[in-house]
Short mmCIF file of C-alpha atoms in Angstrom, two decimals:
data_model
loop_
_atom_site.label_atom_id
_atom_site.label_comp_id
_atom_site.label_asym_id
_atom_site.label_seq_id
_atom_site.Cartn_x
_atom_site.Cartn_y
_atom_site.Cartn_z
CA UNK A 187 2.26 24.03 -30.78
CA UNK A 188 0.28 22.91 -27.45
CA UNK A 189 0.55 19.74 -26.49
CA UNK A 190 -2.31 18.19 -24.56
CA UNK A 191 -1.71 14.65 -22.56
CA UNK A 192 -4.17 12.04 -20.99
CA UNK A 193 -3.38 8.53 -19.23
CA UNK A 194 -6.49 6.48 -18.82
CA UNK A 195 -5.65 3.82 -15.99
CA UNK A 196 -8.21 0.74 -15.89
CA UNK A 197 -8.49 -1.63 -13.32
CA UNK A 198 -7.21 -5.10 -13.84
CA UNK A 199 -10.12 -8.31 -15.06
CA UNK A 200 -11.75 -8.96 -11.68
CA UNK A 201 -10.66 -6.24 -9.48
CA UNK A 202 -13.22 -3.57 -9.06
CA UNK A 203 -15.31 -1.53 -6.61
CA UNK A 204 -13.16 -1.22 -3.34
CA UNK A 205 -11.45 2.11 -3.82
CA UNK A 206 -14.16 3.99 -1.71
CA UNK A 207 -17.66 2.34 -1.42
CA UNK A 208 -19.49 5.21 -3.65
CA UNK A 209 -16.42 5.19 -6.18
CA UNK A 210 -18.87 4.22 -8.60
CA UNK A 211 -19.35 8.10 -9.19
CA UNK A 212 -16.26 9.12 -11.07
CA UNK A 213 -13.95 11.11 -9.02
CA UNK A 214 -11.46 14.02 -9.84
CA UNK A 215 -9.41 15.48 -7.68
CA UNK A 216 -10.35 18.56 -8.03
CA UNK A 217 -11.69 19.80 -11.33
CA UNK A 218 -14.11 17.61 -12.96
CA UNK A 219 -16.86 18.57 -15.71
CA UNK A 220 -20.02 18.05 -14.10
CA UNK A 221 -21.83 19.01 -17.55
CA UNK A 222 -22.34 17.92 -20.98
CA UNK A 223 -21.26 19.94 -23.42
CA UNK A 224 -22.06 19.00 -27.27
CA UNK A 225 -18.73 18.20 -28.59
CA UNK A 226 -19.18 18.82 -32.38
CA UNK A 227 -20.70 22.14 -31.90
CA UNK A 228 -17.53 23.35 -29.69
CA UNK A 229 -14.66 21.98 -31.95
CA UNK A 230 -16.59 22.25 -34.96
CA UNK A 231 -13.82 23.61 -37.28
CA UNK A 232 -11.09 22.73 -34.89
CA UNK A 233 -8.12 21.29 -36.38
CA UNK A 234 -6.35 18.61 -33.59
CA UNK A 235 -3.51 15.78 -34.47
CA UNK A 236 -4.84 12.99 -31.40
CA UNK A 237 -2.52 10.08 -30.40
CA UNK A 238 -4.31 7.40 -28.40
CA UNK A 239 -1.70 5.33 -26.82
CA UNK A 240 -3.20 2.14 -25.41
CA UNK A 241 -1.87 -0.53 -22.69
CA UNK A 242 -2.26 -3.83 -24.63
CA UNK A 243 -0.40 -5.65 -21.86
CA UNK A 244 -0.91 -8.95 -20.28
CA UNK A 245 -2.67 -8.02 -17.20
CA UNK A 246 -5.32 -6.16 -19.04
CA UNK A 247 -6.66 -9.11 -21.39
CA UNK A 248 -7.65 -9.29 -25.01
CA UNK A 249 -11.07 -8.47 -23.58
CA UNK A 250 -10.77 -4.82 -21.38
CA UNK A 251 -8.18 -4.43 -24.49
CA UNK A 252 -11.35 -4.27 -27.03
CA UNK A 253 -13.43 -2.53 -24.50
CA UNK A 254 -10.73 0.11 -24.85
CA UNK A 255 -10.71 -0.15 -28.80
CA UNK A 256 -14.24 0.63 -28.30
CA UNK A 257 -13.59 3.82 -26.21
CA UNK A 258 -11.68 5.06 -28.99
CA UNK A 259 -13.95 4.46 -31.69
CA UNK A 260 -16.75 6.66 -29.66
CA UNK A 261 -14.40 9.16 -29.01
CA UNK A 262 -13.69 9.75 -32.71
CA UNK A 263 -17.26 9.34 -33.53
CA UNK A 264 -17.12 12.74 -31.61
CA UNK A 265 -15.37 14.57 -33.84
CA UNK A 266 -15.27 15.64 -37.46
CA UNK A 267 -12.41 13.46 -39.27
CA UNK A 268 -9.93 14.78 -42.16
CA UNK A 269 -6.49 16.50 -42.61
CA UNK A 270 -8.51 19.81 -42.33
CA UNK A 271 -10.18 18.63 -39.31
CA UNK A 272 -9.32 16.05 -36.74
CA UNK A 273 -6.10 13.60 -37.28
CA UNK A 274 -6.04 10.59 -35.15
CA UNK A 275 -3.21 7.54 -34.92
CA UNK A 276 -3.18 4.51 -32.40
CA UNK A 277 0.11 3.25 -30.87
CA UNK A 278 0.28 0.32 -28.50
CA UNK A 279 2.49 -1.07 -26.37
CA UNK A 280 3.21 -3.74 -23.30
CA UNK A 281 6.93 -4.89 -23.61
CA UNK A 282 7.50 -3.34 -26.80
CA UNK A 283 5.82 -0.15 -28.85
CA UNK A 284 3.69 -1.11 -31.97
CA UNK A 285 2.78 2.40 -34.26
CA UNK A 286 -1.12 0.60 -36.16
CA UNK A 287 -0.98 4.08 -37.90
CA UNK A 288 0.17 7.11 -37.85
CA UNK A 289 -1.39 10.81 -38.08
CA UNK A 290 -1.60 10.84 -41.67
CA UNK A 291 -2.75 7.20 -42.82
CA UNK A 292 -6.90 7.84 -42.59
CA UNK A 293 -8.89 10.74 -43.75
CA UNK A 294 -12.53 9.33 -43.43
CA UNK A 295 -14.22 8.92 -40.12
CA UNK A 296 -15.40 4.82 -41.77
CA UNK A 297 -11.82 4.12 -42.64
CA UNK A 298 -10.43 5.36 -39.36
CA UNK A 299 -13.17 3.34 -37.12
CA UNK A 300 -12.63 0.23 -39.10
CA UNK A 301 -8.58 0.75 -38.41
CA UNK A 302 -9.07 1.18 -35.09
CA UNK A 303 -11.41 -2.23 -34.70
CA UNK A 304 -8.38 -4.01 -36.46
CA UNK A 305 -5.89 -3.74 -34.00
CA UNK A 306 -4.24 -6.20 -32.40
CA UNK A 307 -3.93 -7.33 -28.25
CA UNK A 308 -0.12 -7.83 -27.46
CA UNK A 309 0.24 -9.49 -24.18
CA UNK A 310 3.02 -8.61 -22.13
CA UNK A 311 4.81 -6.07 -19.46
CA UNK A 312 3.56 -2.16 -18.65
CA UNK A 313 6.19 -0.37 -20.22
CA UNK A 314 4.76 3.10 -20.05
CA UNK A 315 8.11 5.12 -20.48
CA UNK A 316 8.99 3.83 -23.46
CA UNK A 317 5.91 4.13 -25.33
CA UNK A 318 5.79 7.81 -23.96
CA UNK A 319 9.31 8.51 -25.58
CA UNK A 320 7.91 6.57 -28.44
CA UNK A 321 5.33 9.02 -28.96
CA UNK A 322 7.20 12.34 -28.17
CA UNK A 323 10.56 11.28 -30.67
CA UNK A 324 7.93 9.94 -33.58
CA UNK A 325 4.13 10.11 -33.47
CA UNK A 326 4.15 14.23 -33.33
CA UNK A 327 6.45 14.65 -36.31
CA UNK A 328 5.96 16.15 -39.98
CA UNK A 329 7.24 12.51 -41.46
CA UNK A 330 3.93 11.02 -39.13
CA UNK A 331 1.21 13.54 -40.37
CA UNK A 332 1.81 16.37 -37.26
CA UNK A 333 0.55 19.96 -38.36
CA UNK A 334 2.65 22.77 -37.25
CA UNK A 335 -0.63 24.73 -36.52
CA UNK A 336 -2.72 22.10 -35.16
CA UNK A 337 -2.43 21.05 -31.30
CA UNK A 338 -1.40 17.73 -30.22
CA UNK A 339 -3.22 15.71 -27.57
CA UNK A 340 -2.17 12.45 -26.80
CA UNK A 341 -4.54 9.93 -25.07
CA UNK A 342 -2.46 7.35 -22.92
CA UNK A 343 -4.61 4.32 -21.67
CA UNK A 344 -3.38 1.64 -19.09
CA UNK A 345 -4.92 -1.01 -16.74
CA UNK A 346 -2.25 -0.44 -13.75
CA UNK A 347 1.20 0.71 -12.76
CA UNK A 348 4.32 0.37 -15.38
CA UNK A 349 7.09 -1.39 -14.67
CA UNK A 350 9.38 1.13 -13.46
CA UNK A 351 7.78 4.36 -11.92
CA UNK A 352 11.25 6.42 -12.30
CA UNK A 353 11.54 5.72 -15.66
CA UNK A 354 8.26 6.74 -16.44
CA UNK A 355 8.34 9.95 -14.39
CA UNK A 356 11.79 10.84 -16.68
CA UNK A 357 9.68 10.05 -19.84
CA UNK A 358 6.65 12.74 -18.72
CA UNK A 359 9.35 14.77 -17.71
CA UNK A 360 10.88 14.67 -21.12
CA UNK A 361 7.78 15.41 -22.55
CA UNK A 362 6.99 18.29 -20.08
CA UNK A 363 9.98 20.09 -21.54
CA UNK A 364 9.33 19.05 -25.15
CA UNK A 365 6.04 21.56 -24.47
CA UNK A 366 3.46 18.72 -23.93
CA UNK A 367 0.21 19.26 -21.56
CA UNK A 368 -0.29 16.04 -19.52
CA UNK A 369 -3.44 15.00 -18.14
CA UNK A 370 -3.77 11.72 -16.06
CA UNK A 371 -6.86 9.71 -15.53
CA UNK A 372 -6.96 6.60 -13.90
CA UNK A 373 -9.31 3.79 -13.65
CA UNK A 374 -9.59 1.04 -10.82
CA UNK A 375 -7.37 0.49 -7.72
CA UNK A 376 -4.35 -0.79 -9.97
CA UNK A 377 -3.33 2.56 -10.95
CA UNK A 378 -0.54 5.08 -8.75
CA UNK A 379 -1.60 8.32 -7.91
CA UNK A 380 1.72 9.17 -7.22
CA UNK A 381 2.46 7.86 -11.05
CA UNK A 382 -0.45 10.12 -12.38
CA UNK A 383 0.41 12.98 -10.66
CA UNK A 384 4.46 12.33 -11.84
CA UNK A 385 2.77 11.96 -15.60
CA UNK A 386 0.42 14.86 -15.63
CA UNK A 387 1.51 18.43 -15.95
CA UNK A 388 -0.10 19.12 -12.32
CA UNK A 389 -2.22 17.28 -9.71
CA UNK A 390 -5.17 19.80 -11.49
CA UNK A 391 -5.26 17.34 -13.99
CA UNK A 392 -5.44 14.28 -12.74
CA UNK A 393 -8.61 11.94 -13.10
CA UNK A 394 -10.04 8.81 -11.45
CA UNK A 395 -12.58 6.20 -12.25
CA UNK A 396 -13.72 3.26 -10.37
CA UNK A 397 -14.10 0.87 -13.35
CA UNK A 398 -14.30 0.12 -16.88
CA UNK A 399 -18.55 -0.10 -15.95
CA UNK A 400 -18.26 3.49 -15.41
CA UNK A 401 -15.59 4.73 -18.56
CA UNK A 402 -18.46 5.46 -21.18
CA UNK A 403 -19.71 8.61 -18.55
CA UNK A 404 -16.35 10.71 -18.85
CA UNK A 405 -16.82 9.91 -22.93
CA UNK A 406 -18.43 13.63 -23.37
CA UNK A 407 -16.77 15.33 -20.75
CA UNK A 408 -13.26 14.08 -21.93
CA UNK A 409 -13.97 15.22 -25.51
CA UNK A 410 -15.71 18.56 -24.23
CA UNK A 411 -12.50 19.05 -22.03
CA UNK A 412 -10.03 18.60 -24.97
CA UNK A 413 -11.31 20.99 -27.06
CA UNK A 414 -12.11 23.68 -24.33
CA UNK A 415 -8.26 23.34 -24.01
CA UNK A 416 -7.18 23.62 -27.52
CA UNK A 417 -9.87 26.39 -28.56
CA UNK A 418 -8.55 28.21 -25.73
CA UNK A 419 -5.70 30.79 -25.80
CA UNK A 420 -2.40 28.91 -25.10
CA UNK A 421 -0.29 30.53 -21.97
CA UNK A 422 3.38 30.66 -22.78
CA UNK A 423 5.14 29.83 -19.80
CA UNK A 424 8.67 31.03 -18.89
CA UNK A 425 10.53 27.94 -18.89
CA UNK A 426 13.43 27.40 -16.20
CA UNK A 427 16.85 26.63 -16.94
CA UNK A 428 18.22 23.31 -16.83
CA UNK A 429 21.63 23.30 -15.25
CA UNK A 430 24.63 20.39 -14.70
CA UNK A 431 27.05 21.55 -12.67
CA UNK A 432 28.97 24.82 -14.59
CA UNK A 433 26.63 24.15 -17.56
CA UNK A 434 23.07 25.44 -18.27
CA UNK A 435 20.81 24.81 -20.70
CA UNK A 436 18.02 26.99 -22.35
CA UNK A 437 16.25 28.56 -25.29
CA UNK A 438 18.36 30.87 -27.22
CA UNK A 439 15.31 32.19 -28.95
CA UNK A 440 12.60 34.01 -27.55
CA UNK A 441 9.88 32.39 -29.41
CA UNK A 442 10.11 28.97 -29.58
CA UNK A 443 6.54 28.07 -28.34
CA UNK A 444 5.46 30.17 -31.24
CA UNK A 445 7.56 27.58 -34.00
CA UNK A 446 5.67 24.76 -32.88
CA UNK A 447 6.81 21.16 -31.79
CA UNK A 448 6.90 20.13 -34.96
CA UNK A 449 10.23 22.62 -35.10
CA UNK A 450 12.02 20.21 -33.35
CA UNK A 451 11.89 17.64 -35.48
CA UNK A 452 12.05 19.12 -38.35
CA UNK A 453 14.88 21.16 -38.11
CA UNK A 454 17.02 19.25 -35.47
CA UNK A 455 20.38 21.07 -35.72
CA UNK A 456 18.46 24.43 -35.44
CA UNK A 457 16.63 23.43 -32.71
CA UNK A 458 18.96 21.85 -30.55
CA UNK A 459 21.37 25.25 -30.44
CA UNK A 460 18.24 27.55 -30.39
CA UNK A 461 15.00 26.06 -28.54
CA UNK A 462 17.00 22.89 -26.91
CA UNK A 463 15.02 23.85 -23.56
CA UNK A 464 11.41 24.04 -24.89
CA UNK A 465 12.46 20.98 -27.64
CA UNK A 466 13.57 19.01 -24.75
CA UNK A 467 17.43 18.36 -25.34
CA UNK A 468 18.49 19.63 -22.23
CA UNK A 469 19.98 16.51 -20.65
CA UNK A 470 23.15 15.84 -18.68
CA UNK A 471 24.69 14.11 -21.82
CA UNK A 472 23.42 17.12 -24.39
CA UNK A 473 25.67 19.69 -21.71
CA UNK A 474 28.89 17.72 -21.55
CA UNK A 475 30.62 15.23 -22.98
CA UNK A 476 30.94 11.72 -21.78
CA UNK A 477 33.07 9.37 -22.58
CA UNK A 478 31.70 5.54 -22.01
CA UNK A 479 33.95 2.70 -22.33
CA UNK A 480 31.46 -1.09 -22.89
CA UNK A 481 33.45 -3.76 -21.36
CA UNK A 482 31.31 -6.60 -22.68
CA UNK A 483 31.80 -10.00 -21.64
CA UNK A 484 32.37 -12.48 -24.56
CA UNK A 485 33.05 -16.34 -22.91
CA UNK A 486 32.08 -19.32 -23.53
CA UNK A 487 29.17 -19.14 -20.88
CA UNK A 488 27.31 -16.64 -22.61
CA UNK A 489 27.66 -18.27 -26.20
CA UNK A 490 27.66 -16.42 -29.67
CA UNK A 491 23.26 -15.48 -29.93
CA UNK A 492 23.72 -13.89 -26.37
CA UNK A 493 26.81 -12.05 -27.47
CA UNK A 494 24.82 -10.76 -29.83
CA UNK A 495 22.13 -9.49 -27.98
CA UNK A 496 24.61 -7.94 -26.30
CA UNK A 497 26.00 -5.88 -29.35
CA UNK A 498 22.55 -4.79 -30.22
CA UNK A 499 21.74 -3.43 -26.24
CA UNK A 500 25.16 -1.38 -26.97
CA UNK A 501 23.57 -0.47 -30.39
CA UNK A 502 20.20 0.91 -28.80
CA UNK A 503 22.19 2.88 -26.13
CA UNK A 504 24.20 4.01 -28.45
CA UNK A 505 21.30 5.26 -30.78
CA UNK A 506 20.07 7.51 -27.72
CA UNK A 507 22.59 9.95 -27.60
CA UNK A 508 24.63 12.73 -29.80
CA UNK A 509 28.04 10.84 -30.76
CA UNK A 510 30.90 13.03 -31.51
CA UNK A 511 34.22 14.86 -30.75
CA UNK A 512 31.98 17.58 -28.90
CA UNK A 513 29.60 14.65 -27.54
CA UNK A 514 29.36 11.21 -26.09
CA UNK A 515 32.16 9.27 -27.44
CA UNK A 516 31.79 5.62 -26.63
CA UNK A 517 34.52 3.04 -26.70
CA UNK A 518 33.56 -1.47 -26.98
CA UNK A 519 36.16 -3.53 -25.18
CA UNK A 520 35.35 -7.98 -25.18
CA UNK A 521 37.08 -10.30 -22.72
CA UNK A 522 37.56 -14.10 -22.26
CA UNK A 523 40.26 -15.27 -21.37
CA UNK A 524 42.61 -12.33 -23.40
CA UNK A 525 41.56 -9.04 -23.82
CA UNK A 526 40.26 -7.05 -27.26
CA UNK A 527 39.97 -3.27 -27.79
CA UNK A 528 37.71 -3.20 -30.83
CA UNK A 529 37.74 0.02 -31.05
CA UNK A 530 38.62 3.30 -29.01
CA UNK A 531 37.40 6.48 -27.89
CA UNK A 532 38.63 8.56 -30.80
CA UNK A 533 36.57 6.72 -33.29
CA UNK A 534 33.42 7.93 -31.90
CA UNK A 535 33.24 10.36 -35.32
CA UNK A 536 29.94 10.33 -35.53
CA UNK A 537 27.07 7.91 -34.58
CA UNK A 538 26.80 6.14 -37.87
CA UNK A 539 30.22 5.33 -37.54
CA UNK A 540 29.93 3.69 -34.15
CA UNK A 541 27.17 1.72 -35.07
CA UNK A 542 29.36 0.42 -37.81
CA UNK A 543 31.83 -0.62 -35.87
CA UNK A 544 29.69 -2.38 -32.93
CA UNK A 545 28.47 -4.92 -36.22
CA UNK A 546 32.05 -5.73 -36.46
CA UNK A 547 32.61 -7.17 -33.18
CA UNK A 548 33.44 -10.82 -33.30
CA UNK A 549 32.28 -13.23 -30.59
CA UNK A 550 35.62 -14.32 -28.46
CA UNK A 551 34.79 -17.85 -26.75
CA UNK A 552 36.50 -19.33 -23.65
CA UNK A 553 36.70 -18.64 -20.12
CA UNK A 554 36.45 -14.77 -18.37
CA UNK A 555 39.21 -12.51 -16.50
CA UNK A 556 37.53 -9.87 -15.58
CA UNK A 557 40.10 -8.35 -13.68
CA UNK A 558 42.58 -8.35 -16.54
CA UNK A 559 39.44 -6.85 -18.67
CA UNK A 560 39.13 -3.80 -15.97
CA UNK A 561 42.92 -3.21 -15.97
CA UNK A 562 43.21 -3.36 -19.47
CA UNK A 563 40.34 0.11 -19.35
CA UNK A 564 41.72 2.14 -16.75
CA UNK A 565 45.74 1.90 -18.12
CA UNK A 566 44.89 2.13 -21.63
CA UNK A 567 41.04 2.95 -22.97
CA UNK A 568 41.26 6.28 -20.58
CA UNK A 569 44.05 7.49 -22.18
CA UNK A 570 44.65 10.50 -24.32
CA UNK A 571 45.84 8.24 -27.15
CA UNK A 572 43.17 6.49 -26.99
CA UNK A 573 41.05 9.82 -27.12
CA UNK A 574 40.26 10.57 -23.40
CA UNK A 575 39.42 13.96 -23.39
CA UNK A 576 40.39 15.66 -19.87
CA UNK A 577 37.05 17.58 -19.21
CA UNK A 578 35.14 14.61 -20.01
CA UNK A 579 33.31 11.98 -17.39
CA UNK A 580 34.71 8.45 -17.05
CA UNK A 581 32.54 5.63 -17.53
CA UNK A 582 32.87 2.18 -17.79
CA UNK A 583 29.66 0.04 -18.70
CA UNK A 584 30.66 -3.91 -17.81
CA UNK A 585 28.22 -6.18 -18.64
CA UNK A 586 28.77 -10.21 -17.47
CA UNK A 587 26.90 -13.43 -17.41
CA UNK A 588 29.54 -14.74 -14.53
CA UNK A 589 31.96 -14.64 -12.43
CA UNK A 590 35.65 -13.91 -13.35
CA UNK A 591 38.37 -16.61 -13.06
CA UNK A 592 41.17 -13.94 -11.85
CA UNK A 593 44.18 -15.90 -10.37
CA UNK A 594 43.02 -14.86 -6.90
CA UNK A 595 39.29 -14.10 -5.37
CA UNK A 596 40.70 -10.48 -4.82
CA UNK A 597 42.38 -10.05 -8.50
CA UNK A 598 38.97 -8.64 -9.54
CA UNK A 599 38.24 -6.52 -6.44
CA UNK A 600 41.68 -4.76 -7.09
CA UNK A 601 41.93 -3.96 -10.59
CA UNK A 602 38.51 -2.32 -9.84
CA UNK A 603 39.73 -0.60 -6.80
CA UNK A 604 42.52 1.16 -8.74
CA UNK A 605 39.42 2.20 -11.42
CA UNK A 606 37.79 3.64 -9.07
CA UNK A 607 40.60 5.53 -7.47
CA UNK A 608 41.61 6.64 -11.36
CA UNK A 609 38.50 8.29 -11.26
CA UNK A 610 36.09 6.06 -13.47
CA UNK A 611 32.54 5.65 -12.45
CA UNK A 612 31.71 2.20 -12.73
CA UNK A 613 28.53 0.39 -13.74
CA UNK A 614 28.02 -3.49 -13.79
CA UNK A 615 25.38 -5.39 -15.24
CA UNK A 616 25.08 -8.95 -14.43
CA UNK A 617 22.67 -11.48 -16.40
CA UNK A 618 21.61 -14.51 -15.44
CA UNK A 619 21.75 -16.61 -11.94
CA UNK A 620 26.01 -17.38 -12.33
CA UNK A 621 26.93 -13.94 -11.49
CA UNK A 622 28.35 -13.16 -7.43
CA UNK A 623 26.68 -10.42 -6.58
CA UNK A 624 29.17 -9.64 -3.97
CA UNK A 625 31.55 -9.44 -7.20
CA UNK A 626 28.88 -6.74 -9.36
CA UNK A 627 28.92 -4.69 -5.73
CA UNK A 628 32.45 -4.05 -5.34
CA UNK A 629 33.26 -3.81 -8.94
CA UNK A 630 30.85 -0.71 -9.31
CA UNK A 631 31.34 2.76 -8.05
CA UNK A 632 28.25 2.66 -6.08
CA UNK A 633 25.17 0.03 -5.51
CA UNK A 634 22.95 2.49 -7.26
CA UNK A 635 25.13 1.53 -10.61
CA UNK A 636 24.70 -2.20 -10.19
CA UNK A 637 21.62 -3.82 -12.40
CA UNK A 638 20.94 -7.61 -12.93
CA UNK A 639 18.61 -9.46 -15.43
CA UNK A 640 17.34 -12.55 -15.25
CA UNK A 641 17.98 -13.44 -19.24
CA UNK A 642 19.76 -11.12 -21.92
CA UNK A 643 16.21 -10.82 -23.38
CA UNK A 644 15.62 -9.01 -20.56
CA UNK A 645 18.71 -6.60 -21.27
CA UNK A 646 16.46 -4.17 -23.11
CA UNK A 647 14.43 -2.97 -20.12
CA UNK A 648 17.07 -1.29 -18.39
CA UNK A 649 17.45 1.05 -21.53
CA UNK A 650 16.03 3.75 -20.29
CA UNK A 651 17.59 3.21 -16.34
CA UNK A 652 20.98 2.79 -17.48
CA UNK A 653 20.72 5.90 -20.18
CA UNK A 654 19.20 7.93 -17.33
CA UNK A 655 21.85 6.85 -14.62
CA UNK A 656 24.66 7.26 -17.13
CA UNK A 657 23.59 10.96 -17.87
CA UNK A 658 22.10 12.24 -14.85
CA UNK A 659 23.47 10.75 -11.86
CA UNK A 660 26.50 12.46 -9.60
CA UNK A 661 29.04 11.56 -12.10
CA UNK A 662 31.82 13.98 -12.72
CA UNK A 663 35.13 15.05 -13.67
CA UNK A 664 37.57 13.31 -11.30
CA UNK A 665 40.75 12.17 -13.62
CA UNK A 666 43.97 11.92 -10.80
#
């Protein structure tokens, strides 16, 4: 199934009007529809499943947020509405990802416009690559309303930059492989070409506006434009290997383009052994196995609500991958003052199980060693009793609100030392202002795997960094 892709950019309340002094004329480097062509008449019939997914964060405002709302409701008043027709859902996001309703909930042009007036502004951060995932793991899928015949276009729409532009770029990436057509259109001087381009599936389809003043002229053109591209012929492209190392990844059908998206969700198991290139589950982690050891901090600093939110970061990390034997296995160590192994490599049966387990953990109390913690990993949770597996990546995840009270400054600095000569790549996550970040530096394996927060709420935006670093940085087999 074709997959078509817009982000809609829109300048920020109050800034407007000093990209170029004629940007009121919409720009588009370099194709842009300078006719009107009369929508109904060229998708009449057509059937399309349409995702808007709209910024509803704090720098946009409740009001640009309803101007947007309004957008949307003209576009569908474009289009004939219906499951034989035109299927349309709205998702939203700032900080977090809210689904209003998904492909299947409205089958009458009133019901839908009325929906789409209802929903609500957020407030909030710009966090673009999660809603993308969002909408690539769950809005295109049989259980959301997604026809296996009918292409998907999804309509992005955001006021400025997100809040990490790597993350974002390994989102559209994701969704690049997963066989969905990007096009990027941005509006005002808040937006990144650079992030457009990254988003879109070339720099052929990228778009620019000036201002929100200007958004109702590309109404037609946009709507022409999408259904010139799904009426047309898709081109099946030869898709290139992904490789890590010894290990490559691609389709072992021929025809996976010709299943449909929709394939991928449906039939997971299927699909990840015979279309794992076009479904998009060709990642570092879905080639090899890792095996990640949480050392999590549990003292008396951090107190038993923050431990918490610890356990539940773990659980969302955890909840990204393939857990197994053949897989990720993942291990959850907690230090004060003593030392607990809750449980070890070789219980990593399957995900479910995991997840279990991590609800188990009980908060410890009292004050932190972390260089007993670190010892206790490398001599004993990287062990083949414990259920190292030789082939398999080191890595240990610690994650502190302090600094540790090791019987000498250099107690630390030398149980991590003899980690990292043992061969274990070594990431550190500090949270809040107590931390040394002299400390975080030399206990990781390199200042690339070394990530602070301000608060443990803020743990959950380095998801998506930490998964990514974890899985597709230059880690590797290096056991001594």
């Amino acid at each position: 199934m074709l997959t078509y892709f817009f982000l809609l950019g829109f300048i920020s309340p109050g800034v407007r009007g000093f990209l170029f002094s004629h940007f009121d004329q919409i720009t588009h480097r370099p194709l842009y529809l300078t006719h009107t062509t009369h929508t109904s008449n060229l998708c009449r019939g057509t059937q399309m499943d349409v995702v808007f997914l709209l910024d509803s964060s704090g720098s946009e405002g409740s009001s640009n947020f309803h101007d947007q709302l309004g957008f949307v409701q003209s576009f569908v008043r474009e289009f004939d509405i219906g499951p034989s027709n035109v299927q349309v859902s709205v998702v939203t996001f700032s900080t977090s990802v809210v689904e209003n309703f998904n492909l299947k909930r409205y089958h009458s042009k009133s019901d839908l416009l009325r929906a789409i007036g209802s929903v609500q502004y957020l407030g909030g951060n710009t966090h673009t690559d999660e809603a993308i995932q969002f909408v690539t793991q769950h809005s295109f899928t049989t259980l959301a309303g997604d026809r296996p015949k009918a292409p998907d276009v999804l309509i992005v729409m955001t006021d400025g930059k997100s809040h990490s532009t790597s993350d974002t770029k390994h989102a559209a990436d994701s969704a690049h492989r997963a066989g969905i057509k990007c096009f990027a259109i941005g509006i005002g001087s808040g937006v990144s070409t650079t992030e457009l381009e990254n988003i879109a599936s070339d720099h052929h389809h990228v778009f620019r506006v000036s201002s929100f003043s200007v958004l109702s002229r590309i109404q037609s053109d946009l709507a022409a434009k999408t259904c010139q591209g799904v009426t047309s012929h898709p081109v099946l492209t030869t898709e290139t290997p992904l490789s890590t190392g010894n290990n490559v990844c691609l389709n072992g059908a021929s025809n996976c383009a010709a299943y449909g998206r929709s394939a991928c969700t449906a039939y997971v198991a299927w699909a990840r052994e015979m279309c794992s290139l076009f479904c998009g589950y060709c990642t570092a982690c879905s080639m090899r196995p890792v095996d990640v050891v949480f050392l999590l901090d549990s003292s008396s600093s951090e107190g038993r609500t923050n431990f918490h939110k610890l356990l539940t970061f773990v659980q969302t990390f955890v909840q990204k991958f393939s857990i197994g034997p053949s897989d990720m296995q993942v291990s959850v160590v907690t230090f004060s003052t003593t030392v607990v192994e809750n449980f070890n490599l070789k219980a990593s049966t399957s995900k479910a199980a995991v997840l279990r387990a991590i609800d188990q953990i009980q908060y410890l109390s009292r004050t932190p060693d972390i260089g007993n913690a670190i010892r206790f990993v490398y001599q004993h949770s990287f062990s083949s009793s414990s259920g190292d597996r030789f082939d398999a990546p080191n890595v240990m995840i610690l994650i502190t609100d302090g600094h540790s009270i090791s019987r000498s400054p250099s107690s630390t600095l030398q149980a991590a030392g003899l980690a990292h000569q043992a061969g274990i790549h070594s990431f550190v996550i500090g949270v809040g202002g107590r931390v040394l970040g002299l400390e975080l530096r030399g206990i990781a394996s390199d200042p690339q795997y070394v990530f602070q927060t301000s608060t443990f709420d803020e743990l959950s935006r380095l998801q998506t960094t930490l998964s990514t670093t974890t899985c597709e940085g230059e880690i590797h087999v290096t056991h001594t």
